[in-house]
Short mmCIF file of C-alpha atoms in Angstrom, two decimals:
data_model
loop_
_atom_site.label_atom_id
_atom_site.label_comp_id
_atom_site.label_asym_id
_atom_site.label_seq_id
_atom_site.Cartn_x
_atom_site.Cartn_y
_atom_site.Cartn_z
CA MET A 953 -43.15 -43.58 64.91
CA ASN A 954 -39.82 -44.71 66.26
CA SER A 955 -39.12 -46.94 63.97
CA PHE A 956 -40.33 -44.86 60.82
CA LEU A 957 -37.72 -42.26 62.23
CA ARG A 958 -35.31 -45.31 62.45
CA GLY A 959 -35.91 -46.44 59.07
CA ILE A 960 -34.92 -42.82 57.66
CA PHE A 961 -31.77 -42.73 59.51
CA ASN A 962 -30.48 -46.14 58.44
CA VAL A 963 -31.16 -44.42 54.55
CA ASP A 964 -27.71 -44.74 52.62
CA HIS A 965 -25.93 -41.36 53.18
CA SER A 966 -25.83 -40.78 49.00
CA PHE A 967 -29.90 -40.42 49.89
CA TRP A 968 -29.21 -37.56 52.04
CA LEU A 969 -26.87 -36.14 49.62
CA GLY A 970 -28.62 -36.51 46.57
CA PHE A 971 -31.98 -34.87 48.07
CA ILE A 972 -29.39 -31.93 49.85
CA ALA A 973 -28.63 -31.61 46.53
CA GLY A 974 -31.93 -31.61 45.26
CA VAL A 975 -33.19 -28.51 47.25
CA LEU A 976 -30.10 -26.32 46.68
CA PHE A 977 -30.45 -26.24 43.62
CA ALA A 978 -34.31 -25.71 44.18
CA TRP A 979 -33.85 -22.60 45.57
CA ILE A 980 -30.70 -21.22 43.36
CA LEU A 981 -33.84 -21.50 40.69
CA THR A 982 -36.28 -19.12 42.85
CA LYS A 983 -33.40 -16.79 43.14
CA ILE A 984 -32.40 -16.31 39.41
CA HIS A 985 -35.55 -17.13 37.34
CA HIS A 986 -35.89 -13.77 36.35
CA TYR A 987 -32.28 -13.54 35.16
CA LEU A 988 -32.49 -16.57 32.99
CA PRO A 989 -34.34 -14.52 29.78
CA GLN A 990 -31.49 -12.42 29.67
CA THR A 991 -28.93 -15.21 29.70
CA PRO A 992 -28.96 -15.56 25.88
CA LYS A 993 -28.17 -11.66 25.40
CA LEU A 994 -25.36 -11.78 27.55
CA ALA A 995 -23.99 -14.61 25.73
CA ARG A 996 -23.85 -12.87 22.99
CA ARG A 997 -22.90 -9.70 24.20
CA THR A 998 -20.16 -11.73 25.56
CA PHE A 999 -19.45 -13.47 22.56
CA ASP A 1000 -19.10 -9.91 20.45
CA ALA A 1001 -16.93 -8.41 22.52
CA LEU A 1002 -14.26 -11.59 22.37
CA SER A 1003 -14.80 -11.63 18.64
CA GLU A 1004 -14.15 -7.89 19.04
CA PHE A 1005 -11.32 -7.64 20.43
CA PHE A 1006 -9.83 -10.45 18.93
CA ARG A 1007 -10.83 -8.13 15.20
CA GLN A 1008 -9.00 -5.45 16.70
CA GLY A 1009 -5.68 -7.20 17.66
CA ILE A 1010 -5.72 -8.70 14.14
CA GLU A 1011 -6.57 -5.09 12.99
CA GLN A 1012 -3.46 -3.33 14.85
CA ARG A 1013 -1.42 -6.20 13.44
CA TYR A 1014 -2.10 -6.05 9.73
CA ARG A 1015 -1.80 -2.38 10.00
CA ALA A 1016 1.53 -2.63 11.49
CA ASP A 1017 2.21 -4.92 8.32
CA ILE A 1018 0.94 -2.75 5.81
CA LEU A 1019 3.06 0.63 7.07
CA ARG A 1020 6.19 -1.51 7.28
CA PHE A 1021 5.29 -2.49 3.79
CA ALA A 1022 4.74 0.79 1.70
CA GLN A 1023 7.33 2.29 4.14
CA ARG A 1024 9.67 0.58 1.96
CA GLN A 1025 8.07 1.34 -1.20
CA HIS A 1026 10.73 3.61 -2.52
CA LEU A 1027 14.33 3.31 -4.86
CA ALA A 1028 16.13 5.02 -1.62
CA SER A 1029 14.63 2.45 0.85
CA PRO A 1030 18.00 0.96 2.48
CA MET A 1031 18.91 4.43 3.64
CA SER A 1032 15.55 5.56 5.19
CA PRO A 1033 11.83 5.40 5.30
CA LEU A 1034 9.89 6.54 2.84
CA ASP A 1035 8.30 9.76 5.04
CA GLU A 1036 11.71 10.65 5.97
CA ILE A 1037 11.95 12.18 1.83
CA LEU A 1038 8.35 12.03 0.98
CA ILE A 1039 7.55 15.41 -1.26
CA PRO A 1040 3.15 14.68 -0.83
CA PRO A 1041 1.82 13.41 -3.82
CA GLN A 1042 -0.32 16.01 -6.06
CA CYS A 1043 -2.82 15.25 -9.21
CA MET A 1044 -3.55 18.20 -11.17
CA VAL A 1045 -6.60 19.48 -11.65
CA ARG A 1046 -9.03 19.97 -14.50
CA PRO A 1047 -10.21 23.29 -15.16
CA VAL A 1048 -14.20 23.76 -14.70
CA GLU A 1049 -16.53 25.80 -17.41
CA VAL A 1050 -19.40 27.30 -15.19
CA PHE A 1051 -22.05 28.77 -17.40
CA HIS A 1052 -24.34 31.40 -16.18
CA ASP A 1053 -27.72 32.92 -18.42
CA ASN A 1054 -25.81 30.78 -21.36
CA GLN A 1055 -22.46 32.67 -21.30
CA THR A 1056 -18.91 30.94 -19.79
CA LEU A 1057 -17.78 32.65 -16.67
CA PRO A 1058 -14.00 34.01 -17.35
CA VAL A 1059 -11.54 31.68 -14.89
CA ASP A 1060 -8.13 32.53 -13.47
CA THR A 1061 -5.21 33.85 -16.28
CA ILE A 1062 -3.09 30.35 -15.68
CA ASN A 1063 -5.83 28.32 -16.51
CA LEU A 1064 -6.88 30.74 -19.42
CA THR A 1065 -3.39 30.67 -20.98
CA VAL A 1066 -1.57 27.07 -20.08
CA PRO A 1067 -3.89 24.04 -21.70
CA TYR A 1068 -4.51 21.50 -19.77
CA ILE A 1069 -2.03 18.67 -20.28
CA PRO A 1070 -2.36 15.51 -18.22
CA ASP A 1071 0.42 13.50 -20.24
CA TRP A 1072 2.89 16.70 -20.48
CA PRO A 1073 2.49 17.61 -16.13
CA GLU A 1074 6.23 19.40 -16.46
CA LEU A 1075 4.04 22.57 -17.93
CA GLY A 1076 1.86 22.54 -15.34
CA ALA A 1077 4.74 22.13 -12.82
CA THR A 1078 6.54 24.71 -14.54
CA TYR A 1079 3.45 27.54 -14.26
CA GLN A 1080 1.74 26.74 -11.21
CA THR A 1081 -1.07 25.57 -12.37
CA PRO A 1082 -3.75 24.26 -9.67
CA LYS A 1083 -3.25 21.03 -7.93
CA ILE A 1084 -5.17 19.20 -5.19
CA SER A 1085 -3.82 16.79 -2.43
CA VAL A 1086 -4.13 13.02 -3.38
CA LEU A 1087 -5.59 12.35 -0.14
CA ASP A 1088 -8.09 15.35 -0.28
CA ALA A 1089 -8.86 13.35 -3.92
CA LEU A 1090 -10.67 10.58 -2.27
CA GLN A 1091 -12.42 11.49 0.78
CA ASN A 1092 -15.75 10.96 -1.38
CA ARG A 1093 -14.56 7.35 -1.95
CA ALA A 1094 -14.44 7.41 -5.51
CA CYS A 1095 -12.41 5.21 -7.65
CA ILE A 1096 -9.58 6.09 -8.91
CA ALA A 1097 -7.26 5.70 -12.18
CA LEU A 1098 -3.93 7.30 -11.02
CA ALA A 1099 -2.08 8.11 -14.17
CA GLY A 1100 1.64 8.84 -15.06
CA ASN A 1101 4.17 8.47 -16.93
CA PRO A 1102 7.07 5.69 -16.02
CA GLY A 1103 9.06 7.18 -12.80
CA SER A 1104 6.15 9.77 -11.81
CA GLY A 1105 5.72 8.52 -8.27
CA LYS A 1106 2.98 6.22 -8.92
CA THR A 1107 3.48 3.71 -6.70
CA VAL A 1108 5.21 6.05 -3.65
CA ALA A 1109 1.65 8.01 -3.88
CA LEU A 1110 0.02 4.19 -3.09
CA ALA A 1111 2.26 3.80 -0.62
CA HIS A 1112 1.48 7.13 1.31
CA ILE A 1113 -2.17 6.18 0.52
CA ALA A 1114 -1.49 3.26 2.20
CA SER A 1115 0.71 3.91 4.96
CA MET A 1116 -1.86 7.05 5.91
CA MET A 1117 -4.44 4.97 6.46
CA ALA A 1118 -3.04 2.06 8.33
CA ARG A 1119 -1.75 5.27 10.90
CA LYS A 1120 -5.22 6.40 11.07
CA SER A 1121 -3.37 9.45 10.45
CA GLY A 1122 -6.11 12.76 10.61
CA GLU A 1123 -4.82 13.44 7.19
CA ALA A 1124 -6.33 10.55 5.39
CA GLY A 1125 -9.61 12.16 6.54
CA ASN A 1126 -12.22 9.75 5.78
CA LEU A 1127 -9.75 7.19 4.54
CA ALA A 1128 -8.51 6.79 8.79
CA ASN A 1129 -10.68 4.31 9.47
CA LEU A 1130 -11.12 2.41 6.52
CA ILE A 1131 -8.75 -1.14 5.74
CA PRO A 1132 -6.19 -0.53 2.24
CA ILE A 1133 -5.38 -3.34 0.70
CA PHE A 1134 -2.09 -2.73 -1.39
CA ILE A 1135 -1.57 -5.49 -4.02
CA HIS A 1136 0.82 -5.06 -7.22
CA SER A 1137 -0.90 -6.17 -9.71
CA ILE A 1138 1.08 -9.05 -11.05
CA ASP A 1139 0.37 -10.89 -7.97
CA ILE A 1140 -3.35 -11.48 -8.78
CA SER A 1141 -3.32 -14.87 -10.67
CA GLU A 1142 -7.21 -15.44 -10.42
CA GLN A 1143 -8.26 -15.55 -14.46
CA PRO A 1144 -11.70 -14.74 -14.60
CA ASP A 1145 -14.17 -18.00 -15.04
CA SER A 1146 -17.32 -16.94 -16.42
CA GLU A 1147 -19.72 -20.38 -14.54
CA GLN A 1148 -18.16 -19.63 -10.50
CA ALA A 1149 -17.33 -16.23 -9.19
CA PRO A 1150 -13.89 -15.37 -7.91
CA ASP A 1151 -13.40 -16.07 -4.55
CA PHE A 1152 -11.70 -12.24 -3.55
CA PRO A 1153 -10.70 -12.73 0.24
CA THR A 1154 -8.82 -15.55 -0.71
CA ILE A 1155 -7.28 -13.77 -4.06
CA PHE A 1156 -6.07 -10.67 -2.36
CA GLY A 1157 -4.95 -12.78 0.62
CA GLU A 1158 -2.78 -14.59 -1.16
CA ALA A 1159 -1.54 -11.54 -3.23
CA ILE A 1160 -0.46 -9.78 -0.39
CA SER A 1161 0.89 -13.03 1.88
CA HIS A 1162 4.86 -11.62 1.73
CA GLN A 1163 3.45 -8.23 3.15
CA ILE A 1164 1.61 -9.99 6.59
CA SER A 1165 3.53 -11.34 9.35
CA ALA A 1166 2.89 -15.57 9.78
CA ILE A 1167 0.75 -14.70 13.01
CA ASN A 1168 -1.64 -13.19 10.74
CA LEU A 1169 -1.43 -15.42 7.77
CA LEU A 1170 -4.39 -18.02 8.51
CA ARG A 1171 -7.08 -15.66 9.47
CA LEU A 1172 -5.72 -12.86 7.07
CA PRO A 1173 -8.49 -14.10 4.52
CA ARG A 1174 -11.28 -13.69 6.86
CA PHE A 1175 -10.40 -10.25 7.97
CA ILE A 1176 -10.14 -9.40 4.27
CA GLN A 1177 -13.79 -10.72 3.73
CA SER A 1178 -14.95 -9.06 6.73
CA ALA A 1179 -13.72 -5.57 5.62
CA LEU A 1180 -15.34 -6.10 2.26
CA GLU A 1181 -18.63 -6.52 3.25
CA THR A 1182 -18.91 -4.19 5.99
CA ASN A 1183 -17.50 -1.75 2.65
CA ARG A 1184 -14.39 -0.67 5.03
CA ALA A 1185 -11.63 -1.83 2.53
CA VAL A 1186 -10.31 0.13 -0.15
CA LEU A 1187 -8.06 -1.44 -2.86
CA LEU A 1188 -4.99 -0.45 -3.68
CA LEU A 1189 -3.70 -1.49 -7.09
CA ASP A 1190 -0.23 -1.19 -8.34
CA GLY A 1191 1.51 -1.35 -11.50
CA LEU A 1192 -1.11 -2.07 -14.36
CA ASP A 1193 0.84 -0.08 -16.67
CA GLU A 1194 3.65 -2.02 -16.37
CA LEU A 1195 1.18 -5.38 -17.98
CA PRO A 1196 0.66 -6.65 -21.45
CA PRO A 1197 -2.34 -5.45 -22.89
CA GLY A 1198 -3.91 -9.16 -22.51
CA ARG A 1199 -2.88 -8.93 -18.77
CA ILE A 1200 -4.46 -5.35 -18.73
CA ARG A 1201 -7.24 -7.46 -20.20
CA SER A 1202 -7.89 -10.45 -18.08
CA LEU A 1203 -7.30 -7.93 -15.19
CA HIS A 1204 -10.36 -5.44 -16.14
CA THR A 1205 -12.38 -8.64 -16.40
CA PHE A 1206 -11.80 -9.47 -12.83
CA LEU A 1207 -12.33 -6.04 -11.63
CA SER A 1208 -15.42 -5.82 -13.19
CA ILE A 1209 -16.67 -8.80 -11.60
CA PHE A 1210 -15.32 -7.71 -7.79
CA ILE A 1211 -17.74 -4.32 -8.53
CA GLN A 1212 -20.61 -6.21 -9.42
CA GLN A 1213 -20.37 -8.13 -5.80
CA TYR A 1214 -18.71 -4.82 -3.89
CA PRO A 1215 -20.38 -2.44 -5.47
CA GLN A 1216 -19.17 0.32 -2.62
CA ALA A 1217 -15.66 -0.45 -2.41
CA GLN A 1218 -13.09 2.01 -3.17
CA ILE A 1219 -10.36 1.02 -5.81
CA ILE A 1220 -7.67 3.20 -6.89
CA ALA A 1221 -5.40 2.21 -9.45
CA SER A 1222 -2.20 2.74 -11.31
CA VAL A 1223 -1.99 3.26 -15.17
CA SER A 1224 -0.19 5.01 -17.96
CA PHE A 1225 -1.85 7.29 -20.34
CA GLU A 1226 -0.95 5.17 -22.94
CA ASN A 1227 -3.37 2.32 -21.79
CA LEU A 1228 -5.87 2.77 -18.95
CA ALA A 1229 -6.67 -0.52 -18.74
CA GLY A 1230 -10.67 0.30 -19.40
CA LEU A 1231 -10.95 1.28 -16.23
CA PRO A 1232 -13.28 5.12 -16.76
CA SER A 1233 -15.81 2.31 -18.40
CA LEU A 1234 -16.32 0.79 -15.07
CA GLY A 1235 -16.80 4.38 -13.34
CA PHE A 1236 -13.31 4.84 -12.29
CA HIS A 1237 -12.38 8.97 -12.34
CA VAL A 1238 -9.06 9.66 -14.14
CA LEU A 1239 -6.27 12.29 -12.16
CA ALA A 1240 -3.12 12.82 -13.66
CA LEU A 1241 -0.20 13.27 -10.39
CA ALA A 1242 1.13 16.96 -11.03
CA ALA A 1243 5.47 16.73 -11.84
CA TRP A 1244 7.50 18.67 -9.39
CA GLY A 1245 8.13 22.33 -9.91
CA ASN A 1246 10.86 24.14 -8.23
CA ALA A 1247 9.60 24.09 -4.69
CA GLU A 1248 9.38 20.99 -4.64
CA ASN A 1249 12.48 19.81 -5.91
CA HIS A 1250 13.84 22.83 -3.08
CA GLU A 1251 12.09 20.85 -0.37
CA PHE A 1252 13.13 17.38 -1.61
CA ILE A 1253 17.11 17.84 -1.81
CA LYS A 1254 16.48 19.86 1.93
CA LYS A 1255 14.68 16.90 3.00
CA TRP A 1256 17.74 14.77 1.80
CA GLN A 1257 20.59 16.54 2.93
CA ASP A 1258 19.02 16.57 6.60
CA LEU A 1259 18.77 12.80 6.13
CA TRP A 1260 22.60 12.63 4.98
CA GLN A 1261 23.91 14.41 7.64
CA LYS A 1262 22.50 12.03 9.75
CA LEU A 1263 23.51 9.21 8.08
CA THR A 1264 26.77 10.24 7.93
CA SER A 1265 26.95 11.89 11.38
CA LYS A 1266 27.60 8.43 12.37
CA SER A 1267 30.20 7.31 10.12
CA ASP A 1268 33.94 7.15 10.96
CA GLN A 1269 34.28 7.36 7.39
CA GLY A 1270 34.54 11.45 8.04
CA GLN A 1271 31.29 13.90 6.32
CA LEU A 1272 30.79 16.25 3.93
CA GLN A 1273 31.70 19.94 5.34
CA TRP A 1274 28.99 22.24 5.46
CA ASN A 1275 30.30 24.49 2.84
CA ALA A 1276 30.26 21.29 0.71
CA GLN A 1277 26.53 20.58 1.60
CA GLN A 1278 25.72 24.11 0.33
CA TYR A 1279 26.81 23.96 -2.94
CA LEU A 1280 26.35 20.61 -3.60
CA SER A 1281 22.02 21.74 -2.89
CA GLY A 1282 22.54 24.85 -4.63
CA TRP A 1283 24.02 22.84 -7.68
CA LEU A 1284 21.33 20.09 -6.94
CA SER A 1285 18.64 23.75 -7.15
CA VAL A 1286 19.37 25.27 -10.27
CA GLN A 1287 16.91 25.20 -12.23
CA SER A 1288 17.35 23.23 -15.48
CA ILE A 1289 15.15 19.91 -17.81
CA PRO A 1290 12.25 18.69 -15.67
CA CYS A 1291 13.16 15.21 -14.23
CA THR A 1292 10.74 12.84 -13.11
CA PRO A 1293 10.65 12.02 -9.17
CA VAL A 1294 13.01 9.01 -9.85
CA GLU A 1295 15.36 11.12 -11.85
CA MET A 1296 15.74 13.64 -8.74
CA THR A 1297 15.88 10.66 -6.40
CA LEU A 1298 19.19 9.07 -8.19
CA LYS A 1299 20.48 12.30 -9.29
CA VAL A 1300 19.91 13.78 -5.42
CA TRP A 1301 21.39 10.31 -3.80
CA GLY A 1302 24.39 10.48 -6.56
CA ALA A 1303 25.58 13.74 -5.73
CA PHE A 1304 25.80 13.37 -1.79
CA ALA A 1305 27.11 9.72 -2.85
CA GLY A 1306 29.69 11.47 -4.86
CA ASP A 1307 29.74 9.02 -7.52
CA LEU A 1308 27.92 10.78 -10.09
CA LEU A 1309 28.97 10.57 -12.97
CA GLY A 1310 27.55 13.39 -14.81
CA SER A 1311 24.54 15.64 -14.79
CA ASP A 1312 21.86 13.34 -17.49
CA GLU A 1313 19.37 11.16 -16.17
CA CYS A 1314 21.50 7.73 -17.40
CA SER A 1315 24.57 8.82 -15.79
CA ALA A 1316 22.64 8.99 -12.39
CA ILE A 1317 20.86 5.51 -13.04
CA GLU A 1318 24.29 3.97 -14.28
CA ALA A 1319 25.40 5.17 -10.64
CA TYR A 1320 23.13 4.13 -8.63
CA LEU A 1321 23.75 0.32 -10.39
CA ARG A 1322 27.08 0.66 -9.63
CA ARG A 1323 26.31 1.61 -6.08
CA VAL A 1324 23.97 -1.01 -5.15
CA THR A 1325 25.15 -3.84 -6.71
CA PRO A 1326 27.92 -5.73 -5.30
CA SER A 1327 30.86 -6.53 -8.09
CA PRO A 1328 29.29 -4.46 -10.24
CA GLY A 1329 31.15 -6.09 -13.29
CA LYS A 1330 30.88 -9.73 -11.81
CA HIS A 1331 26.52 -8.90 -11.70
CA ARG A 1332 25.53 -6.46 -14.26
CA ASP A 1333 25.15 -9.47 -16.90
CA ALA A 1334 22.71 -11.40 -14.67
CA LEU A 1335 20.97 -8.49 -14.34
CA GLU A 1336 20.94 -6.73 -17.86
CA ARG A 1337 20.07 -10.92 -19.02
CA LEU A 1338 16.57 -10.61 -16.25
CA ALA A 1339 15.44 -7.55 -17.62
CA LEU A 1340 15.66 -8.46 -21.32
CA GLN A 1341 13.63 -11.78 -20.23
CA MET A 1342 11.09 -9.52 -18.86
CA ILE A 1343 10.64 -7.38 -21.72
CA GLU A 1344 10.70 -10.68 -24.12
CA SER A 1345 8.62 -12.34 -22.39
CA LEU A 1346 5.92 -9.08 -20.95
CA ASN A 1347 6.33 -10.18 -17.97
CA PRO A 1348 7.70 -8.07 -15.10
CA ALA A 1349 8.35 -10.33 -12.27
CA THR A 1350 9.02 -13.31 -13.08
CA HIS A 1351 12.27 -16.20 -12.24
CA PRO A 1352 15.76 -16.27 -13.28
CA ARG A 1353 16.88 -18.42 -15.50
CA GLN A 1354 18.72 -21.63 -13.40
CA ALA A 1355 21.18 -21.74 -16.63
CA ASP A 1356 22.42 -18.12 -16.08
CA ASN A 1357 25.78 -17.54 -15.01
CA PRO A 1358 26.38 -15.41 -12.52
CA PRO A 1359 23.33 -16.21 -11.18
CA VAL A 1360 21.20 -12.57 -9.91
CA PRO A 1361 22.28 -12.05 -6.80
CA SER A 1362 20.16 -12.99 -3.80
CA ASP A 1363 20.75 -9.67 -1.55
CA LEU A 1364 20.04 -7.33 -4.21
CA SER A 1365 16.26 -6.87 -2.77
CA ASP A 1366 17.81 -5.91 0.00
CA THR A 1367 18.82 -2.79 -1.60
CA GLY A 1368 15.38 -1.47 -3.09
CA LEU A 1369 16.58 -2.63 -6.78
CA LEU A 1370 14.62 -5.69 -7.15
CA PHE A 1371 11.15 -6.64 -5.04
CA THR A 1372 10.77 -10.42 -4.80
CA HIS A 1373 7.29 -11.40 -5.08
CA PRO A 1374 5.55 -14.76 -3.80
CA GLY A 1375 6.80 -17.45 -5.81
CA GLY A 1376 10.45 -16.11 -5.63
CA ARG A 1377 9.75 -14.17 -9.12
CA LEU A 1378 11.82 -10.85 -9.08
CA ARG A 1379 10.82 -7.09 -10.14
CA PHE A 1380 13.20 -4.02 -10.72
CA ALA A 1381 11.11 -1.07 -8.54
CA THR A 1382 11.04 0.88 -11.70
CA PRO A 1383 10.61 0.12 -15.13
CA VAL A 1384 12.74 2.84 -15.74
CA ILE A 1385 15.48 0.81 -14.45
CA THR A 1386 14.36 -2.49 -16.28
CA GLY A 1387 14.57 0.01 -19.96
CA TYR A 1388 17.32 1.21 -18.72
CA LEU A 1389 19.46 -2.58 -18.46
CA ALA A 1390 17.30 -3.99 -21.31
#
C-alpha cells in the first residue's frame, strides 16, 4: 500500500496539472450545460446588435453627407444654405370631377373659371388655384414625375425632399425614416444589357460617390443594397429634362428594369413638359410645379433681406441703410410679369448687391455672371465655348476642350455657377445659364 502511494506521488507534475484541469472542466460543464442550447441564439443576437450598430453609424454619416450636398443645390449656394432662402415647393392640383347620380357636382369658382394648364403655371399663380406641398404629395409612396419649365425649381424641390429625409424631419411624414438617393441623371453611366441585369447598388454608389465622404465609400454599395432590399430607398433623379432624346430612351429602359427588380421602390424624377421620358408608361404620376405668386415673392424677398443684413453686418465696407433696403424690397415686390424662381433669385441678388444692370431677366443673368466670374473679360470666352460645346454635343456635363485658351477657371465650382461631376466633368447650375452663354 505504501509503495502504491509512493508511486502515485512520484508521477510527473504535468500529470496532476492535467488531471486537475480535467476535473475542473468537467465541473464547469455540469454547471453550464443548461446554458449551452442558448449559445447560438446569444451569438446571433450579439452579431445582429453589432451589425445594427455599424449600420446606424454609416446611415448617420450618409444622411449628413446627403444633407450637406443637398443644401448646396441652388444658385446662391456661396451665400447661404438652401434652407435660409427656401420657399417650400408646391405642386398644382389637378381639378377632380365628382359624379353623383349621373350628375357632375359643382366645383369652386376658381377651378370652374381658370383652366388647368400645367405648362403655364403662372396663370394658376396669378389666380391662386389650389396647390399641394411636394412632401404631402409623396406620402403614399407613389412614383412621381415632377414636371416644370427650365428654372422653375425642380432641382431645389428634389434637394428640399432630400434634406427633409436626411434630417428625419417631422415634415417629411412617412418619408422621414427612408433613405434618399439623390442622383443627377448624367451620372448614371450604365447602359441596359438584355443578357445581364444592371448592378443597381454599384451603379448608384458610383453616381453619388462625389457626394459621400471617403470613410463611407467602401461600404456605400452594400448600404444602398440593404436600403433597396428593405424598401427604404427613395430614388431622387434630377436632370432628365436636360438629356437628349437618345439618352432619355436609354434611361427609360434602365428605370423599367429597376422597377421590375424593386417594385416597391419610390422614384421622384424631374422632367420637362416637352418630354416626360415615357415615365407615365412605367406607372408614374405627373405633377406640375406651381409657380410663385405675390405671396411667395414677398416671402422670398424678406428672406433675402434678412440674409443680406446678416452678411453685411460682418463687412467692413459698410451696409445698406434700413430705408434703402426697404426701397429695394418695395421695388422688387411691385407686381410685374411673373418670373421663375431662378429669375427671381438673380434679380433679388443683383438688387441687394447693387450691380443689377436692368429690370429684365437678361440683365439679371448678365449681372450674375459678371459677379461670380473672376476676371469676367478674361474667362467669359471660355465659359461661352463650354456652353456651346454642351449644346453641340447634346451633353449637359462635359470636359472642357484642352485646346481652350484661356481655360475654364477651376474655382468656378465654388461660386455655384458650375458643378463638378465624377470624372471631372463640368455642368452649369441651370440650363438657363447654359442657353444664355451659348
